[in-house]
Amino acid sequence: MEKVSIIMPAYNAAASINASILGVLNQRFDDYHLYVIDDASTDNTAEMVKPYIHDRLTYIRNRQNYGVAETRNIGIEAARGDYLAFCDSDDVWHGSKLARQVEILQSERYDVVCSHYYTFENDPQCVKNYRGAEEIIGYQDMLKSNWIGNLTGIYNQRRTGKVYQQNLGHEDYLMWLAILRKARNSLAYCIPEPLAFYRLSSQSLSGNKIRAADWQWKIYRHHLGLSYQKSCLLFFAYLFNAAMKRQ
């Protein structure tokens, strides 16, 4: 049984998934298993993945297109490791990511670990900007902004239990909120170094700021059930932090 289970959803990712898989396979920490879940791609994603299938990579193909939340949930259900991590099929990890994070998790001070990361558009070697967070992230901090980049997050599911995603906007944000509620002291540790590379695109959340803001408001009011006054305060904090991240 692997120590770390890595969930990689993929949909029409033939152009980018090679770099994402290699970013996992080239990790210094090698007690992992990568679960690639193909969400019924219509391109040659399957052909790109098949050469890498071996005892540390499982390829699962959905019978129909379910969307990213349900596709990640299929991977979460299949995962057997103590720790669960996420890497989308267009993002890339630094080679020391897992080693650094597992060391902290094994210290048993934190159940959730993330890191800073770079953004890029076409080539990870040509970074666009740097995204970071405070070294210690609490649940209340997360209400003001999503400080855990999904591609950097890893958590101890033996302590928190598996946390599944809901099929709605900001599904990864809601998942990390739920995980932090269950985590030791409701805290996450953020390694103050960039250990991953996040691909920006016109289809990404980063390219749909108005829609993202609408999702955030609905999370406060409908999913978390916060009062109108508290939702307003948090929403303005969210807008401010979103602007600062993109400077």
Short mmCIF file of C-alpha atoms in Angstrom, two decimals:
data_model
loop_
_atom_site.label_atom_id
_atom_site.label_comp_id
_atom_site.label_asym_id
_atom_site.label_seq_id
_atom_site.Cartn_x
_atom_site.Cartn_y
_atom_site.Cartn_z
CA MET A 1 0.00 0.00 0.00
CA GLU A 2 1.34 3.42 -0.98
CA LYS A 3 2.08 6.19 1.53
CA VAL A 4 0.78 8.96 -0.74
CA SER A 5 -2.11 8.70 -3.19
CA ILE A 6 -2.10 11.32 -5.94
CA ILE A 7 -5.33 12.20 -7.74
CA MET A 8 -5.02 13.48 -11.33
CA PRO A 9 -8.30 14.19 -13.18
CA ALA A 10 -7.94 14.58 -16.94
CA TYR A 11 -10.21 15.75 -19.73
CA ASN A 12 -8.87 16.30 -23.26
CA ALA A 13 -5.44 16.78 -21.72
CA ALA A 14 -3.27 15.22 -24.42
CA ALA A 15 -1.28 18.42 -24.90
CA SER A 16 -0.29 18.83 -21.25
CA ILE A 17 -0.61 15.58 -19.30
CA ASN A 18 2.84 14.28 -20.23
CA ALA A 19 4.54 17.07 -18.24
CA SER A 20 2.13 16.60 -15.33
CA ILE A 21 2.81 12.86 -15.09
CA LEU A 22 6.57 13.35 -15.35
CA GLY A 23 6.38 15.92 -12.56
CA VAL A 24 5.01 13.13 -10.34
CA LEU A 25 7.28 10.35 -11.58
CA ASN A 26 10.35 12.51 -10.98
CA GLN A 27 9.61 13.06 -7.28
CA ARG A 28 12.43 12.38 -4.84
CA PHE A 29 9.89 10.70 -2.56
CA ASP A 30 8.78 7.54 -4.32
CA ASP A 31 6.31 5.78 -1.98
CA TYR A 32 3.27 6.98 -3.92
CA HIS A 33 0.63 5.83 -6.36
CA LEU A 34 -0.75 8.07 -9.10
CA TYR A 35 -4.41 7.68 -10.08
CA VAL A 36 -5.15 9.22 -13.47
CA ILE A 37 -8.91 9.46 -14.00
CA ASP A 38 -9.85 10.22 -17.60
CA ASP A 39 -13.23 11.96 -17.70
CA ALA A 40 -14.26 10.43 -21.05
CA SER A 41 -11.81 12.48 -23.10
CA THR A 42 -12.47 12.79 -26.83
CA ASP A 43 -8.84 13.42 -27.77
CA ASN A 44 -5.87 11.05 -27.40
CA THR A 45 -5.37 11.52 -23.66
CA ALA A 46 -5.53 7.74 -23.17
CA GLU A 47 -2.72 7.17 -25.68
CA MET A 48 -0.56 9.74 -23.90
CA VAL A 49 -1.06 8.04 -20.51
CA LYS A 50 -0.71 4.38 -21.50
CA PRO A 51 3.13 4.35 -21.87
CA TYR A 52 3.39 5.38 -18.22
CA ILE A 53 1.06 2.75 -16.76
CA HIS A 54 2.99 0.55 -14.33
CA ASP A 55 2.82 -0.57 -10.70
CA ARG A 56 2.71 3.03 -9.43
CA LEU A 57 0.21 4.45 -11.93
CA THR A 58 -3.40 3.39 -12.34
CA TYR A 59 -5.44 4.66 -15.30
CA ILE A 60 -9.23 4.85 -14.88
CA ARG A 61 -11.54 5.96 -17.67
CA ASN A 62 -15.04 7.25 -16.92
CA ARG A 63 -17.82 5.79 -19.05
CA GLN A 64 -19.22 9.29 -19.49
CA ASN A 65 -18.18 12.85 -18.74
CA TYR A 66 -18.90 13.56 -15.06
CA GLY A 67 -17.03 16.82 -14.49
CA VAL A 68 -13.97 17.53 -12.39
CA ALA A 69 -15.51 17.15 -8.92
CA GLU A 70 -16.95 13.68 -9.50
CA THR A 71 -13.82 12.64 -11.39
CA ARG A 72 -11.64 13.62 -8.43
CA ASN A 73 -14.06 11.76 -6.15
CA ILE A 74 -13.53 8.58 -8.16
CA GLY A 75 -9.81 8.94 -7.53
CA ILE A 76 -10.33 9.72 -3.85
CA GLU A 77 -12.45 6.59 -3.48
CA ALA A 78 -9.78 4.45 -5.15
CA ALA A 79 -6.91 5.95 -3.12
CA ARG A 80 -5.34 3.71 -0.45
CA GLY A 81 -2.56 5.91 0.93
CA ASP A 82 -2.26 7.57 4.31
CA TYR A 83 -1.92 10.93 2.58
CA LEU A 84 -3.93 12.31 -0.36
CA ALA A 85 -2.56 14.89 -2.81
CA PHE A 86 -3.87 16.47 -6.01
CA CYS A 87 -2.29 17.42 -9.32
CA ASP A 88 -4.40 18.39 -12.31
CA SER A 89 -3.40 17.22 -15.78
CA ASP A 90 -2.08 20.63 -16.81
CA ASP A 91 -0.09 21.48 -13.68
CA VAL A 92 3.47 20.47 -12.75
CA TRP A 93 5.19 19.61 -9.45
CA HIS A 94 8.69 20.48 -8.31
CA GLY A 95 10.78 17.35 -7.73
CA SER A 96 11.06 17.86 -3.96
CA LYS A 97 7.37 18.59 -3.30
CA LEU A 98 6.30 15.28 -1.77
CA ALA A 99 9.51 14.74 0.17
CA ARG A 100 9.19 18.12 1.87
CA GLN A 101 5.51 17.70 2.64
CA VAL A 102 5.63 14.10 3.88
CA GLU A 103 8.41 15.02 6.30
CA ILE A 104 6.13 17.63 7.88
CA LEU A 105 3.10 15.34 7.94
CA GLN A 106 5.12 12.61 9.63
CA SER A 107 6.12 15.04 12.38
CA GLU A 108 2.43 14.81 13.39
CA ARG A 109 2.20 18.55 14.04
CA TYR A 110 -0.13 19.15 11.07
CA ASP A 111 -2.64 17.10 9.08
CA VAL A 112 -2.64 19.49 6.11
CA VAL A 113 0.38 20.84 4.24
CA CYS A 114 0.56 23.08 1.18
CA SER A 115 3.17 25.37 -0.36
CA HIS A 116 3.69 28.48 -2.41
CA TYR A 117 3.58 28.05 -6.18
CA TYR A 118 4.27 29.73 -9.51
CA THR A 119 1.80 30.39 -12.32
CA PHE A 120 2.60 30.01 -16.00
CA GLU A 121 0.81 30.02 -19.35
CA ASN A 122 2.69 27.76 -21.77
CA ASP A 123 6.09 26.84 -20.34
CA PRO A 124 6.72 26.19 -16.62
CA GLN A 125 10.18 27.64 -17.13
CA CYS A 126 8.58 31.00 -18.01
CA VAL A 127 6.68 31.85 -14.84
CA LYS A 128 4.08 34.60 -14.79
CA ASN A 129 3.75 35.29 -11.07
CA TYR A 130 4.30 33.93 -7.58
CA ARG A 131 1.51 32.97 -5.21
CA GLY A 132 2.10 32.50 -1.53
CA ALA A 133 0.39 32.48 1.85
CA GLU A 134 1.19 32.80 5.54
CA GLU A 135 3.14 29.90 7.00
CA ILE A 136 0.25 28.89 9.28
CA ILE A 137 -3.24 28.86 7.76
CA GLY A 138 -6.31 28.59 9.98
CA TYR A 139 -9.93 27.95 9.11
CA GLN A 140 -10.82 31.61 9.62
CA ASP A 141 -7.99 32.62 7.27
CA MET A 142 -9.41 30.30 4.62
CA LEU A 143 -12.81 31.98 4.84
CA LYS A 144 -11.17 35.19 3.58
CA SER A 145 -9.43 33.53 0.63
CA ASN A 146 -8.43 30.12 -0.66
CA TRP A 147 -4.84 30.03 0.55
CA ILE A 148 -4.39 26.33 -0.31
CA GLY A 149 -3.66 25.93 -3.99
CA ASN A 150 -5.20 22.56 -4.85
CA LEU A 151 -2.10 21.46 -6.76
CA THR A 152 0.00 22.04 -3.61
CA GLY A 153 -2.30 20.56 -0.96
CA ILE A 154 -1.83 17.21 0.77
CA TYR A 155 -3.66 15.88 3.83
CA ASN A 156 -3.63 12.98 6.27
CA GLN A 157 -6.81 11.09 5.43
CA ARG A 158 -6.14 8.49 8.14
CA ARG A 159 -6.86 11.22 10.70
CA THR A 160 -9.48 13.35 8.90
CA GLY A 161 -11.16 10.66 6.83
CA LYS A 162 -11.64 11.01 3.10
CA VAL A 163 -13.29 14.29 2.13
CA TYR A 164 -15.14 14.31 -1.18
CA GLN A 165 -15.87 17.24 -3.46
CA GLN A 166 -19.26 18.75 -4.22
CA ASN A 167 -20.24 19.34 -7.82
CA LEU A 168 -20.26 23.13 -7.80
CA GLY A 169 -17.95 26.06 -8.40
CA HIS A 170 -14.92 26.30 -6.09
CA GLU A 171 -15.24 22.58 -5.33
CA ASP A 172 -11.61 22.33 -4.21
CA TYR A 173 -12.00 25.34 -1.88
CA LEU A 174 -15.01 23.78 -0.15
CA MET A 175 -13.08 20.52 0.20
CA TRP A 176 -10.11 22.20 1.91
CA LEU A 177 -12.46 24.09 4.23
CA ALA A 178 -14.05 20.78 5.25
CA ILE A 179 -10.63 19.15 5.71
CA LEU A 180 -9.37 22.01 7.89
CA ARG A 181 -12.40 21.67 10.13
CA LYS A 182 -11.36 18.06 10.80
CA ALA A 183 -7.61 18.64 10.92
CA ARG A 184 -5.46 18.86 14.01
CA ASN A 185 -6.09 22.31 15.57
CA SER A 186 -7.89 23.30 12.33
CA LEU A 187 -4.53 24.41 10.94
CA ALA A 188 -2.51 23.88 7.78
CA TYR A 189 1.22 24.43 7.33
CA CYS A 190 2.28 26.24 4.16
CA ILE A 191 5.88 25.67 3.06
CA PRO A 192 7.13 29.17 2.15
CA GLU A 193 8.70 28.03 -1.11
CA PRO A 194 7.21 27.44 -4.59
CA LEU A 195 6.91 23.67 -5.05
CA ALA A 196 4.45 23.57 -7.95
CA PHE A 197 3.53 25.30 -11.19
CA TYR A 198 -0.10 26.23 -11.96
CA ARG A 199 -1.12 26.62 -15.60
CA LEU A 200 -3.26 29.66 -16.41
CA SER A 201 -5.72 29.49 -19.30
CA SER A 202 -8.80 31.31 -20.60
CA GLN A 203 -10.89 28.39 -19.30
CA SER A 204 -9.34 28.38 -15.83
CA LEU A 205 -10.88 29.95 -12.77
CA SER A 206 -8.20 32.63 -12.95
CA GLY A 207 -9.70 33.72 -16.28
CA ASN A 208 -13.29 33.96 -14.96
CA LYS A 209 -13.15 36.43 -12.07
CA ILE A 210 -16.84 37.45 -12.11
CA ARG A 211 -18.04 33.86 -12.06
CA ALA A 212 -15.53 33.04 -9.30
CA ALA A 213 -16.84 35.93 -7.19
CA ASP A 214 -20.42 34.72 -7.65
CA TRP A 215 -19.41 31.22 -6.52
CA GLN A 216 -17.66 32.66 -3.47
CA TRP A 217 -20.74 34.61 -2.40
CA LYS A 218 -22.95 31.53 -2.77
CA ILE A 219 -20.52 29.51 -0.64
CA TYR A 220 -20.80 32.03 2.19
CA ARG A 221 -24.58 32.34 2.06
CA HIS A 222 -25.85 28.96 0.87
CA HIS A 223 -23.22 26.33 1.64
CA LEU A 224 -21.78 27.68 4.90
CA GLY A 225 -24.99 29.39 6.00
CA LEU A 226 -23.27 32.58 7.16
CA SER A 227 -25.23 35.72 7.99
CA TYR A 228 -25.56 38.48 5.40
CA GLN A 229 -23.35 40.81 7.46
CA LYS A 230 -20.56 38.27 7.95
CA SER A 231 -20.78 37.21 4.31
CA CYS A 232 -20.31 40.83 3.24
CA LEU A 233 -17.24 41.27 5.44
CA LEU A 234 -15.68 38.05 4.20
CA PHE A 235 -16.57 38.79 0.59
CA PHE A 236 -14.77 42.15 0.68
CA ALA A 237 -11.76 40.41 2.23
CA TYR A 238 -11.96 37.81 -0.56
CA LEU A 239 -12.00 40.53 -3.26
CA PHE A 240 -9.05 42.33 -1.67
CA ASN A 241 -6.99 39.13 -1.39
CA ALA A 242 -7.87 38.12 -4.95
CA ALA A 243 -6.56 41.46 -6.23
CA MET A 244 -3.36 41.18 -4.17
CA LYS A 245 -2.65 37.66 -5.45
CA ARG A 246 -2.67 38.86 -9.03
CA GLN A 247 -0.33 41.83 -8.64
#
